[in-house]
Amino acid sequence: MRVAMYLRLSSEDGDLKDTGKAESESISNQRGLLQNFISSRSEFSGAEISEFCDDGWSGTNFERPEFQRMLEDIESGKVNTVIVKDLSRFGREYAQMGMYIEHYFEQKNVRFISVAESIDSAKGLDNLVLPFTNVINSFYARQASTKTRAAHQARARSGMFMGSRAPFGYQKDPDDRHHLIVDPPAADVVRDIFRMFADGIGYVRMTKILREKGVLNPQAYFNQNNPNYYKSDYWRKPFDWHASSIRTILENPVYLGKVVFGRSKTKGFFDKRRVETDESEWIIVDNTHEALVTQELWDTVHQ
């Protein structure tokens, strides 16, 4: 028997990883429960145990890295049993869950066990617990998403910055992560970009000037100050400026001292691609932090 213990937790579940901790408390609890379940049953004696853990991934997204790695091990024959604490840990989208549990696993001769619901495919899946629980979990995910979005909108209307990362030129206030403060070196670059454009220097020429001066682009600057944020080395092109980077800066009202929320949104509940929204849908609050450019300079650039 080759057993995969699958663990998952998302931000919507309300138990995020705390700074400095290796993992969420719920993940540790899931692991302990599954280990106790396996050790208490003689049928698992001598089984090869593997762990797959997606900490911080939504249950509606089945492209989770560890979930995909588990599927690869199933395909290669390294796993023939999957055990989860409960169905919501496996996922929160009933159509996809039904496809995996009732079709894919059966085709691959993979046994599926959900401890909390006492579901074991070795005993059959011909009961109503599985489909009804999957539907309820999917409904919960939709409700949680709606509530989270409403909470973010309410905070944005009160002038709180809701982005995961501060825009280039700013940093998050150490005493209030929803407030922006000026990051002097990057702020100087932003001001220079606005001045150059106002003076008639276009995108292509400006990218050349910034490269020749050895100015770090926004991504490289962020990673210089947050070296452990990305595991990949793909971003390490420090002076590689592009027109799109400059245009993004010139079109962001945050540099006028405004909080702007809702400039883009996900295409759908399950389609997480971002699409731009009409300006009429934006939430804009003035004078929430120090501006980097004047309204006069902004107007000149945009004219």
Rosetta silent file (secondary structure, phi, psi, omega in degrees, C-alpha in Angstrom):
SEQUENCE: MRVAMYLRLSSEDGDLKDTGKAESESISNQRGLLQNFISSRSEFSGAEISEFCDDGWSGTNFERPEFQRMLEDIESGKVNTVIVKDLSRFGREYAQMGMYIEHYFEQKNVRFISVAESIDSAKGLDNLVLPFTNVINSFYARQASTKTRAAHQARARSGMFMGSRAPFGYQKDPDDRHHLIVDPPAADVVRDIFRMFADGIGYVRMTKILREKGVLNPQAYFNQNNPNYYKSDYWRKPFDWHASSIRTILENPVYLGKVVFGRSKTKGFFDKRRVETDESEWIIVDNTHEALVTQELWDTVHQ
SCORE:     score description
SCORE:     0.000 S_00000001
   1 L     0.000  129.944 -179.449    0.000    0.000    0.000 S_00000001
   2 E  -119.225  103.142 -167.772    1.345    3.407   -1.061 S_00000001
   3 E  -100.848  134.125  172.640   -0.532    6.117    0.847 S_00000001
   4 E  -108.656  118.820  171.545   -0.728    9.838    0.103 S_00000001
   5 E   -89.492  117.922 -179.560   -1.760   12.066    2.998 S_00000001
   6 E  -106.619  125.583 -179.285   -3.200   15.206    1.419 S_00000001
   7 E  -121.383  142.610  179.340   -3.357   18.403    3.506 S_00000001
   8 E  -153.005  147.831  173.082   -4.722   21.799    2.447 S_00000001
   9 E  -153.354  141.214  178.645   -5.630   25.174    3.867 S_00000001
  10 L  -122.498  168.641  179.584   -6.552   28.445    2.183 S_00000001
  11 H   -62.653  -31.533 -179.678   -6.775   32.073    3.250 S_00000001
  12 H   -67.584  -19.561 -179.350  -10.587   31.838    3.105 S_00000001
  13 H   -78.935   -7.420  171.645  -10.476   29.195    5.840 S_00000001
  14 L    80.242   15.064  178.043   -9.313   31.822    8.311 S_00000001
  15 L  -132.090   71.712 -177.971   -6.154   30.162    9.637 S_00000001
  16 L   -74.457  159.158  172.566   -3.280   31.752    7.778 S_00000001
  17 L   -63.709  132.899  174.453    0.351   31.103    8.439 S_00000001
  18 L   -84.042  149.016  179.058    1.673   33.521   11.043 S_00000001
  19 L   -56.787  129.582  178.332    4.910   35.330   10.286 S_00000001
  20 L    95.257  -14.590  179.416    7.812   33.258   11.480 S_00000001
  21 L   -94.970  147.227 -177.430    5.901   29.976   11.600 S_00000001
  22 L   -71.071  -32.120 -177.187    6.705   27.163    9.224 S_00000001
  23 L  -158.563  168.065  178.673    3.049   26.308    8.587 S_00000001
  24 L   -69.842  151.357  179.845   -0.535   26.969    9.664 S_00000001
  25 H   -62.268  -37.149 -179.742   -1.783   25.386   12.857 S_00000001
  26 H   -61.824  -35.876  178.513   -4.587   23.663   10.974 S_00000001
  27 H   -62.901  -44.166  178.107   -2.054   21.906    8.737 S_00000001
  28 H   -60.729  -40.086  179.314   -0.296   20.495   11.815 S_00000001
  29 H   -66.438  -41.634  177.913   -3.650   19.333   13.170 S_00000001
  30 H   -60.785  -44.861 -179.421   -4.578   17.661    9.870 S_00000001
  31 H   -59.775  -47.061 -179.082   -1.243   15.857    9.788 S_00000001
  32 H   -61.490  -41.721 -179.838   -1.631   14.587   13.357 S_00000001
  33 H   -63.770  -44.434 -178.631   -5.159   13.327   12.727 S_00000001
  34 H   -68.833  -38.073  177.511   -4.177   11.438    9.573 S_00000001
  35 H   -63.695  -40.455  177.644   -1.085    9.948   11.193 S_00000001
  36 H   -65.808  -40.111  179.202   -3.212    8.708   14.110 S_00000001
  37 H   -60.754  -46.683 -178.323   -5.790    7.297   11.688 S_00000001
  38 H   -66.374  -44.600 -177.039   -3.131    5.382    9.754 S_00000001
  39 H   -69.527  -21.400 -177.573   -1.287    4.084   12.831 S_00000001
  40 L   -85.919   -3.254 -177.227   -4.525    2.866   14.447 S_00000001
  41 L  -121.359  124.431 -175.414   -5.381    0.498   11.573 S_00000001
  42 H   -64.326  -26.220 -177.891   -3.470   -2.688   10.982 S_00000001
  43 H   -63.409  -20.331  179.675   -4.238   -2.645    7.241 S_00000001
  44 H   -95.558    5.363  179.641   -1.790    0.245    6.896 S_00000001
  45 L   -62.945  125.586 -179.486    1.036   -1.585    8.641 S_00000001
  46 L    82.344    4.063 -179.354    4.147   -1.360    6.474 S_00000001
  47 L   -70.454  149.261  173.892    2.543    1.106    4.075 S_00000001
  48 E   -85.513  119.780 -174.499    4.695    3.662    2.271 S_00000001
  49 E  -106.689  128.365  174.399    3.492    7.087    3.432 S_00000001
  50 E  -121.971  149.647  178.477    3.905   10.300    1.414 S_00000001
  51 E  -117.889  138.333  176.812    2.704   13.764    2.333 S_00000001
  52 E  -130.130  119.910 -171.030    1.362   16.433   -0.011 S_00000001
  53 E  -130.183  116.574  174.495    0.611   19.810    1.544 S_00000001
  54 E  -107.394   91.011 -177.880   -0.904   22.895   -0.118 S_00000001
  55 E   -93.061  113.647 -179.639   -0.774   25.508    2.646 S_00000001
  56 L    98.678   19.292 -178.462   -2.435   28.733    1.522 S_00000001
  57 L  -115.872  137.374 -179.936   -4.215   27.411   -1.604 S_00000001
  58 L   -67.324  144.121  178.469   -7.902   27.758   -2.397 S_00000001
  59 L   -73.623  -13.418  177.968   -9.983   24.598   -2.581 S_00000001
  60 L   -85.373   -7.976 -178.659  -11.582   25.814   -5.805 S_00000001
  61 L  -105.694  110.165 -179.211   -8.210   25.752   -7.566 S_00000001
  62 L   -93.274   11.085  172.576   -7.132   22.252   -8.599 S_00000001
  63 L   -92.795   15.623  178.086   -3.878   23.538  -10.098 S_00000001
  64 L   -55.052  136.968 -173.997   -2.372   23.532   -6.586 S_00000001
  65 H   -59.386  -45.119 -178.107    1.310   22.498   -6.832 S_00000001
  66 H   -73.536  -32.776  175.481    1.227   19.654   -4.297 S_00000001
  67 H   -62.706  -43.554  178.708   -2.105   18.360   -5.597 S_00000001
  68 H   -66.092  -36.533  177.635   -0.592   18.198   -9.088 S_00000001
  69 H   -65.161  -37.124  177.409    2.509   16.468   -7.704 S_00000001
  70 H   -64.127  -40.740  177.912    0.238   13.890   -6.075 S_00000001
  71 H   -63.209  -38.022  177.624   -1.479   13.264   -9.415 S_00000001
  72 H   -62.302  -40.027  178.890    1.932   12.744  -11.024 S_00000001
  73 H   -69.558  -31.742  175.138    2.768   10.125   -8.390 S_00000001
  74 H   -65.721  -44.732 -179.533   -0.579    8.425   -9.039 S_00000001
  75 H   -61.291  -36.209 -177.844    0.207    8.333  -12.759 S_00000001
  76 L   -88.674    2.168  177.096    3.633    6.810  -12.085 S_00000001
  77 L    83.114   10.367 -179.491    2.239    4.218   -9.668 S_00000001
  78 L   -81.928  -14.542 -179.630    3.837    5.675   -6.542 S_00000001
  79 L  -133.841  130.449  174.129    0.434    6.256   -4.887 S_00000001
  80 L  -128.915    6.117  177.265   -2.583    3.956   -4.760 S_00000001
  81 E  -144.990  131.488  178.160   -4.390    5.370   -1.687 S_00000001
  82 E  -119.830  128.215 -179.132   -5.332    8.989   -0.902 S_00000001
  83 E  -124.615  131.868  176.568   -6.407   10.017    2.601 S_00000001
  84 E  -128.098  158.288  177.637   -7.767   13.435    3.638 S_00000001
  85 L   -64.209  -49.406  175.926   -9.108   14.784    6.932 S_00000001
  86 L  -152.790  169.985 -174.406  -12.406   15.766    5.297 S_00000001
  87 H   -62.763  -30.604 -179.410  -13.771   16.455    1.844 S_00000001
  88 H   -67.223  -26.017  176.692  -13.289   20.220    2.123 S_00000001
  89 H   -70.583  -33.254  179.002   -9.510   19.670    2.451 S_00000001
  90 H   -69.149  -41.376  178.986   -9.556   17.820   -0.881 S_00000001
  91 L   174.921  172.815 -179.242  -11.424   20.665   -2.570 S_00000001
  92 L  -133.437   35.988  176.796  -14.439   22.949   -2.658 S_00000001
  93 L  -136.354  106.317 -164.920  -15.744   22.588   -6.208 S_00000001
  94 H   -62.781  -34.350 -178.481  -18.216   19.724   -6.481 S_00000001
  95 H   -66.564  -47.589  179.275  -17.931   19.037  -10.231 S_00000001
  96 H   -64.595  -40.573 -179.385  -14.134   18.712  -10.167 S_00000001
  97 H   -63.527  -42.508  177.941  -14.223   16.715   -6.932 S_00000001
  98 H   -62.226  -38.776  179.505  -16.725   14.267   -8.374 S_00000001
  99 H   -62.355  -44.932 -178.390  -14.560   13.863  -11.464 S_00000001
 100 H   -70.923  -50.598 -171.660  -11.462   13.038   -9.403 S_00000001
 101 H   -73.351  -44.585 -172.176  -13.020   10.904   -6.669 S_00000001
 102 H   -93.107  -13.937 -178.139  -15.698    9.013   -8.600 S_00000001
 103 H  -122.010  -61.933 -175.501  -14.007    8.713  -11.991 S_00000001
 104 H   -60.195  -49.970 -178.989  -10.268    9.405  -12.091 S_00000001
 105 H   -62.352  -38.120  179.105   -9.398    7.521   -8.874 S_00000001
 106 H   -64.954  -42.148  179.273  -11.550    4.578   -9.911 S_00000001
 107 H   -63.328  -34.334 -177.660   -9.846    4.410  -13.311 S_00000001
 108 L   -92.489    6.050 -178.453   -6.424    4.469  -11.637 S_00000001
 109 L    56.120   42.434  179.077   -7.433    1.930   -8.949 S_00000001
 110 L  -102.445  126.484  176.862   -6.785    4.518   -6.241 S_00000001
 111 E   -81.466  134.608 -179.849   -8.558    4.097   -2.911 S_00000001
 112 E  -118.416  129.682 -179.530   -9.947    7.350   -1.479 S_00000001
 113 E  -128.877  128.009  171.244  -10.601    7.886    2.230 S_00000001
 114 E  -115.414  112.572 -169.646  -12.108   10.935    3.928 S_00000001
 115 L   -64.322  -49.002 -173.230  -11.787   10.418    7.674 S_00000001
 116 L   -62.317  -39.007 -178.550  -14.367   12.904    8.993 S_00000001
 117 L   -91.203    1.695 -178.213  -17.198   11.707    6.737 S_00000001
 118 L    55.482   40.189  177.384  -16.208    8.016    7.070 S_00000001
 119 E   -97.044  128.604  179.235  -16.002    7.757    3.286 S_00000001
 120 E  -141.625  112.328 -176.505  -13.905    4.891    1.941 S_00000001
 121 H   -62.544  -19.277  176.884  -14.115    4.041   -1.755 S_00000001
 122 H   -66.372  -21.569  179.164  -13.094    0.457   -0.890 S_00000001
 123 H  -101.072    3.417  179.106  -16.560    0.147    0.675 S_00000001
 124 L   100.357  152.926  179.459  -18.277    1.847   -2.242 S_00000001
 125 L  -117.324   21.215 -176.605  -19.335    5.403   -3.016 S_00000001
 126 L   -88.250   57.935  173.941  -23.026    4.691   -3.595 S_00000001
 127 L  -140.386  168.503 -174.140  -24.377    6.982   -0.876 S_00000001
 128 L   -85.985   -8.962 -176.760  -25.563   10.590   -0.738 S_00000001
 129 H   -61.541  -46.438 -175.268  -22.943   11.826    1.732 S_00000001
 130 H   -62.149  -57.473 -176.909  -20.253   12.376   -0.899 S_00000001
 131 H   -64.853  -40.153 -179.005  -22.179   14.422   -3.515 S_00000001
 132 H   -66.178  -40.734  179.054  -24.170   16.432   -0.966 S_00000001
 133 H   -64.836  -39.385  178.223  -21.059   17.277    1.068 S_00000001
 134 H   -62.890  -41.737  178.605  -19.238   18.326   -2.091 S_00000001
 135 H   -63.915  -43.512  179.753  -22.106   20.649   -3.072 S_00000001
 136 H   -62.953  -43.195  179.350  -22.197   22.173    0.430 S_00000001
 137 H   -63.703  -38.409  178.156  -18.431   22.732    0.416 S_00000001
 138 H   -66.204  -41.951  177.752  -18.642   24.417   -2.993 S_00000001
 139 H   -62.224  -40.768  178.231  -21.468   26.651   -1.753 S_00000001
 140 H   -60.916  -41.547 -179.568  -19.390   27.558    1.308 S_00000001
 141 H   -62.452  -40.944  178.676  -16.470   28.571   -0.911 S_00000001
 142 H   -64.930  -43.184  179.258  -18.726   30.897   -2.929 S_00000001
 143 H   -62.448  -45.039 -179.120  -20.131   32.452    0.236 S_00000001
 144 H   -62.152  -39.929  179.410  -16.662   32.946    1.717 S_00000001
 145 H   -64.051  -43.079  179.819  -15.448   34.573   -1.504 S_00000001
 146 H   -63.919  -44.211  179.999  -18.412   36.976   -1.549 S_00000001
 147 H   -65.252  -40.426  179.211  -17.925   37.921    2.112 S_00000001
 148 H   -63.428  -43.669  179.420  -14.185   38.424    1.630 S_00000001
 149 H   -62.952  -42.507  179.367  -14.744   40.672   -1.382 S_00000001
 150 H   -63.728  -39.564  179.281  -17.338   42.741    0.505 S_00000001
 151 H   -65.444  -41.110  178.710  -14.967   43.126    3.476 S_00000001
 152 H   -64.415  -40.089  178.922  -12.144   44.270    1.196 S_00000001
 153 H   -64.687  -41.380  179.430  -14.409   46.830   -0.478 S_00000001
 154 H   -63.373  -41.319  179.192  -15.520   48.206    2.896 S_00000001
 155 H   -67.149  -40.020  179.342  -11.903   48.575    4.021 S_00000001
 156 H   -63.139  -40.068  179.377  -10.930   50.235    0.755 S_00000001
 157 H   -64.336  -24.273  178.216  -13.765   52.779    1.131 S_00000001
 158 L   -86.242    1.885  176.844  -12.353   53.694    4.531 S_00000001
 159 L    93.888   11.037  179.973   -9.009   54.517    2.865 S_00000001
 160 L   -84.348  135.411  175.811   -7.140   51.329    3.728 S_00000001
 161 L   -77.434  125.964 -172.644   -4.604   50.035    1.190 S_00000001
 162 L  -110.114    3.739 -178.749   -5.590   46.433    0.364 S_00000001
 163 L   -71.956  153.085  178.515   -2.811   45.323   -1.991 S_00000001
 164 L   -74.248  -26.884  177.941   -0.559   42.414   -1.101 S_00000001
 165 L  -131.157  142.690  177.130    2.493   44.478   -2.104 S_00000001
 166 L   -68.354  144.174  176.085    3.089   48.219   -1.902 S_00000001
 167 L   -63.352  152.719  177.574    3.356   49.979   -5.291 S_00000001
 168 L   -54.866  127.986 -176.239    6.841   50.876   -6.475 S_00000001
 169 L   108.268  -15.360  179.264    7.790   54.093   -4.671 S_00000001
 170 E  -129.632  167.776  168.624    6.056   53.161   -1.448 S_00000001
 171 E  -140.381  160.250  179.497    6.328   50.615    1.312 S_00000001
 172 E   -74.947  137.829  178.036    3.825   49.403    3.847 S_00000001
 173 E   -61.596  124.423  179.999    3.862   51.218    7.151 S_00000001
 174 L   -57.787  -25.301 -178.812    5.446   48.875    9.742 S_00000001
 175 L   -94.077   -8.723 -179.191    2.799   50.004   12.236 S_00000001
 176 E  -159.824  101.510 -174.148   -0.147   49.660    9.835 S_00000001
 177 E   -68.165   -9.585  177.122    0.054   47.378    6.812 S_00000001
 178 E   -97.445   11.859  178.634   -2.967   49.137    5.266 S_00000001
 179 E  -124.730  137.136 -178.388   -1.148   52.478    5.138 S_00000001
 180 E   -97.985  139.966  172.219    1.525   53.461    2.619 S_00000001
 181 E  -125.150  157.327 -175.572    4.653   55.453    3.416 S_00000001
 182 E   -70.392  135.982  172.906    7.227   56.818    0.975 S_00000001
 183 L  -104.751   96.559 -167.238   10.186   54.622    0.045 S_00000001
 184 H   -48.161  -51.470 -177.208   12.712   57.391   -0.824 S_00000001
 185 H   -60.442  -45.149 -179.379   15.018   55.636   -3.372 S_00000001
 186 H   -71.111  -35.099  179.219   12.129   54.178   -5.367 S_00000001
 187 H   -61.913  -37.962  177.790   10.080   57.366   -4.982 S_00000001
 188 H   -61.978  -38.065  178.753   12.874   59.352   -6.663 S_00000001
 189 H   -66.275  -42.837  179.074   12.718   56.984   -9.649 S_00000001
 190 H   -60.135  -46.778  179.362    8.946   57.421   -9.910 S_00000001
 191 H   -60.748  -41.593  179.146    9.281   61.226   -9.858 S_00000001
 192 H   -62.008  -39.432 -179.705   12.011   61.064  -12.532 S_00000001
 193 H   -63.586  -44.963  178.249    9.769   58.935  -14.754 S_00000001
 194 H   -63.377  -43.031 -178.435    6.911   61.430  -14.517 S_00000001
 195 H   -65.034  -43.928 -179.368    9.261   64.391  -15.174 S_00000001
 196 H   -62.266  -41.778 -178.521   10.918   62.721  -18.171 S_00000001
 197 H   -67.705  -39.186  177.614    7.582   61.861  -19.730 S_00000001
 198 H   -63.272  -28.727  179.232    6.297   65.407  -19.133 S_00000001
 199 L   -84.278    2.950  175.385    9.427   66.656  -20.926 S_00000001
 200 L    95.500    9.180  177.572    8.544   64.598  -23.972 S_00000001
 201 L   -83.434  119.278 -175.781   10.766   61.556  -23.431 S_00000001
 202 L   -81.007  179.758 -175.547    8.851   58.521  -24.703 S_00000001
 203 H   -57.813  -52.109 -173.605    8.723   54.947  -23.470 S_00000001
 204 H   -62.789  -46.945 -179.430   11.498   53.478  -25.621 S_00000001
 205 H   -65.177  -37.989 -178.602   14.001   56.246  -24.961 S_00000001
 206 H   -65.795  -40.594  178.525   13.175   56.242  -21.254 S_00000001
 207 H   -60.532  -38.388  179.145   13.793   52.495  -20.908 S_00000001
 208 H   -65.974  -42.636  179.478   17.221   53.023  -22.492 S_00000001
 209 H   -61.590  -45.863 -178.094   18.034   55.888  -20.103 S_00000001
 210 H   -65.021  -38.557  178.565   17.023   53.859  -17.044 S_00000001
 211 H   -66.142  -45.078 -178.317   19.048   50.848  -18.198 S_00000001
 212 H   -65.180  -31.518  178.256   22.138   52.947  -18.896 S_00000001
 213 L   -79.824   -9.052 -179.503   21.889   54.581  -15.464 S_00000001
 214 L    71.095   36.274  179.214   21.656   51.136  -13.823 S_00000001
 215 L   -84.298  127.159  179.113   18.304   51.826  -12.204 S_00000001
 216 L   -64.994  134.011  175.166   16.691   48.728  -10.736 S_00000001
 217 L   -73.073  164.319 -174.570   13.319   47.928  -12.259 S_00000001
 218 H   -53.671  -42.223 -178.190   10.342   47.586   -9.840 S_00000001
 219 H   -66.679  -44.428  179.973   10.488   43.784   -9.674 S_00000001
 220 H   -65.924  -38.043  179.184   14.235   43.677   -9.073 S_00000001
 221 H   -64.344  -42.623  178.629   14.001   46.459   -6.486 S_00000001
 222 H   -61.654  -44.622 -177.109   11.291   44.567   -4.617 S_00000001
 223 H   -72.186  -26.097  174.112   13.295   41.354   -4.640 S_00000001
 224 H   -63.788  -36.972 -179.288   16.435   43.135   -3.488 S_00000001
 225 H   -90.682  -11.479  178.509   14.514   44.176   -0.369 S_00000001
 226 L  -135.775   66.561 -170.311   12.611   40.865   -0.080 S_00000001
 227 L   -62.558  -19.757 -177.153   15.172   38.234   -1.179 S_00000001
 228 L  -100.258    6.269 -175.491   13.153   35.267    0.093 S_00000001
 229 L   -69.994  -41.665 -179.614    9.843   36.210   -1.538 S_00000001
 230 L  -110.512  136.804  177.507   10.450   34.282   -4.769 S_00000001
 231 L   -86.098  -24.085 -178.202   11.988   30.827   -4.957 S_00000001
 232 L   -86.046  153.143  176.369   12.676   31.073   -8.681 S_00000001
 233 L   -93.055    5.758 -174.022   15.610   32.971  -10.209 S_00000001
 234 L   -57.190  -36.355 -173.564   13.495   33.944  -13.219 S_00000001
 235 L   -76.492   -7.947 -170.114   13.063   37.549  -12.033 S_00000001
 236 L   -76.818   67.262  172.835   16.776   38.299  -11.693 S_00000001
 237 L  -129.080   77.839 -163.667   17.082   40.819  -14.567 S_00000001
 238 L   -60.947  -30.955 -174.227   17.717   43.921  -12.466 S_00000001
 239 L  -114.890   17.994 -175.114   17.961   46.659  -15.100 S_00000001
 240 L   -87.162   80.861  179.626   15.614   45.252  -17.730 S_00000001
 241 L   -82.152  145.493  177.941   13.055   48.066  -18.018 S_00000001
 242 L  -131.292  158.202 -179.627   10.107   47.779  -20.409 S_00000001
 243 H   -58.006  -35.794 -178.372    7.509   50.227  -21.702 S_00000001
 244 H   -64.217  -35.062  178.700    4.766   48.325  -19.869 S_00000001
 245 H   -65.785  -42.306 -179.956    6.517   48.923  -16.521 S_00000001
 246 H   -67.788  -43.261  179.882    6.697   52.659  -17.166 S_00000001
 247 H   -62.686  -38.871  178.084    3.100   52.868  -18.380 S_00000001
 248 H   -58.934  -41.102  178.561    1.924   51.028  -15.254 S_00000001
 249 H   -67.577  -47.085 -176.223    3.598   53.673  -13.093 S_00000001
 250 H   -66.031  -22.983 -176.809    2.293   56.619  -15.128 S_00000001
 251 L  -100.754    5.012 -176.706   -1.300   55.311  -15.006 S_00000001
 252 L   -96.411  112.729 -179.099   -1.457   54.536  -11.273 S_00000001
 253 H   -65.821   -7.762  179.633   -3.397   57.195   -9.275 S_00000001
 254 H   -58.835  -26.455 -177.063   -1.697   55.958   -6.092 S_00000001
 255 H   -77.080   -4.966  173.398    1.072   58.493   -6.831 S_00000001
 256 H   -95.095    6.478 -178.809   -1.459   61.292   -6.296 S_00000001
 257 L    85.944   23.846 -176.862   -1.939   60.134   -2.713 S_00000001
 258 L  -112.438  145.093  167.985   -5.047   58.089   -3.500 S_00000001
 259 E   -92.595  125.742  178.906   -6.089   54.572   -2.589 S_00000001
 260 E  -122.881  124.093 -177.597   -7.621   52.912   -5.645 S_00000001
 261 E  -125.724  139.826  175.027   -9.308   49.515   -5.313 S_00000001
 262 L    92.303   23.371  178.751  -10.971   47.346   -7.948 S_00000001
 263 L   -70.204  -19.828  174.646   -9.005   48.291  -11.066 S_00000001
 264 E  -144.389  165.647  178.971   -9.136   44.615  -12.036 S_00000001
 265 E  -152.090  164.773  176.698  -11.074   41.537  -10.978 S_00000001
 266 E   -72.540  147.178 -175.773  -11.129   37.806  -11.585 S_00000001
 267 L   -64.605  -35.325  179.508  -13.028   36.794  -14.695 S_00000001
 268 L  -161.372  178.760 -177.172  -15.225   34.357  -12.783 S_00000001
 269 L   -63.860  -40.261 -179.712  -15.466   32.315   -9.612 S_00000001
 270 L  -100.016  -20.575  176.753  -13.481   29.423  -11.084 S_00000001
 271 L   -93.089  103.072 -172.373  -11.683   31.375  -13.821 S_00000001
 272 L   -88.895    9.926  176.655   -9.037   33.278  -11.837 S_00000001
 273 L   -66.395  142.101 -177.954   -7.637   35.242  -14.767 S_00000001
 274 E   -87.619  138.116  175.209   -7.571   38.991  -14.086 S_00000001
 275 E  -128.406  147.152  179.302   -9.515   41.385  -16.318 S_00000001
 276 E   -72.462  146.436  178.991   -9.543   45.184  -16.207 S_00000001
 277 L  -106.964  160.671  175.956  -12.686   46.876  -14.886 S_00000001
 278 L   -68.574  145.326 -176.854  -14.349   50.085  -16.006 S_00000001
 279 H   -58.388  -25.293  179.528  -13.215   53.149  -14.065 S_00000001
 280 H   -66.142  -18.278  179.578  -16.795   53.616  -12.847 S_00000001
 281 H   -91.393   -8.123 -177.447  -16.343   50.444  -10.748 S_00000001
 282 L   -71.417  149.610  169.720  -13.196   51.655   -8.984 S_00000001
 283 E  -103.906  117.474 -176.088  -13.191   52.665   -5.335 S_00000001
 284 E  -122.648  126.295  177.635  -11.088   55.849   -5.001 S_00000001
 285 E  -124.579  126.046 -176.881  -10.262   57.592   -1.731 S_00000001
 286 L   -84.032  156.952  170.663   -8.220   60.807   -1.756 S_00000001
 287 L    55.872   45.533  178.658   -5.440   61.945    0.612 S_00000001
 288 L   -95.162  -16.536  179.580   -4.736   58.572    2.205 S_00000001
 289 L  -159.931  175.347 -177.495   -0.936   58.883    2.013 S_00000001
 290 L   -69.597  129.722  178.033    1.796   61.231    0.791 S_00000001
 291 L   -76.451  150.579  176.952    1.642   61.955   -2.933 S_00000001
 292 L  -100.292  -21.356  178.668    4.765   61.570   -5.085 S_00000001
 293 L  -133.006  156.022  177.687    3.601   63.835   -7.920 S_00000001
 294 L   -82.282  160.806  176.415    1.454   66.946   -8.114 S_00000001
 295 H   -62.394  -35.842  179.296   -1.908   67.058   -9.847 S_00000001
 296 H   -62.007  -46.101  178.963   -0.384   69.521  -12.316 S_00000001
 297 H   -66.043  -41.189  177.635    2.397   67.101  -13.292 S_00000001
 298 H   -57.650  -47.566 -178.677   -0.090   64.226  -13.497 S_00000001
 299 H   -63.054  -40.438  178.527   -2.355   66.256  -15.814 S_00000001
 300 H   -61.158  -46.592  179.502    0.592   67.238  -18.024 S_00000001
 301 H   -60.617  -42.963 -173.861    1.680   63.599  -18.389 S_00000001
 302 H   -81.447  -18.139  170.965   -1.844   62.400  -19.189 S_00000001
 303 L   -72.811    0.000    0.000   -2.478   65.164  -21.690 S_00000001
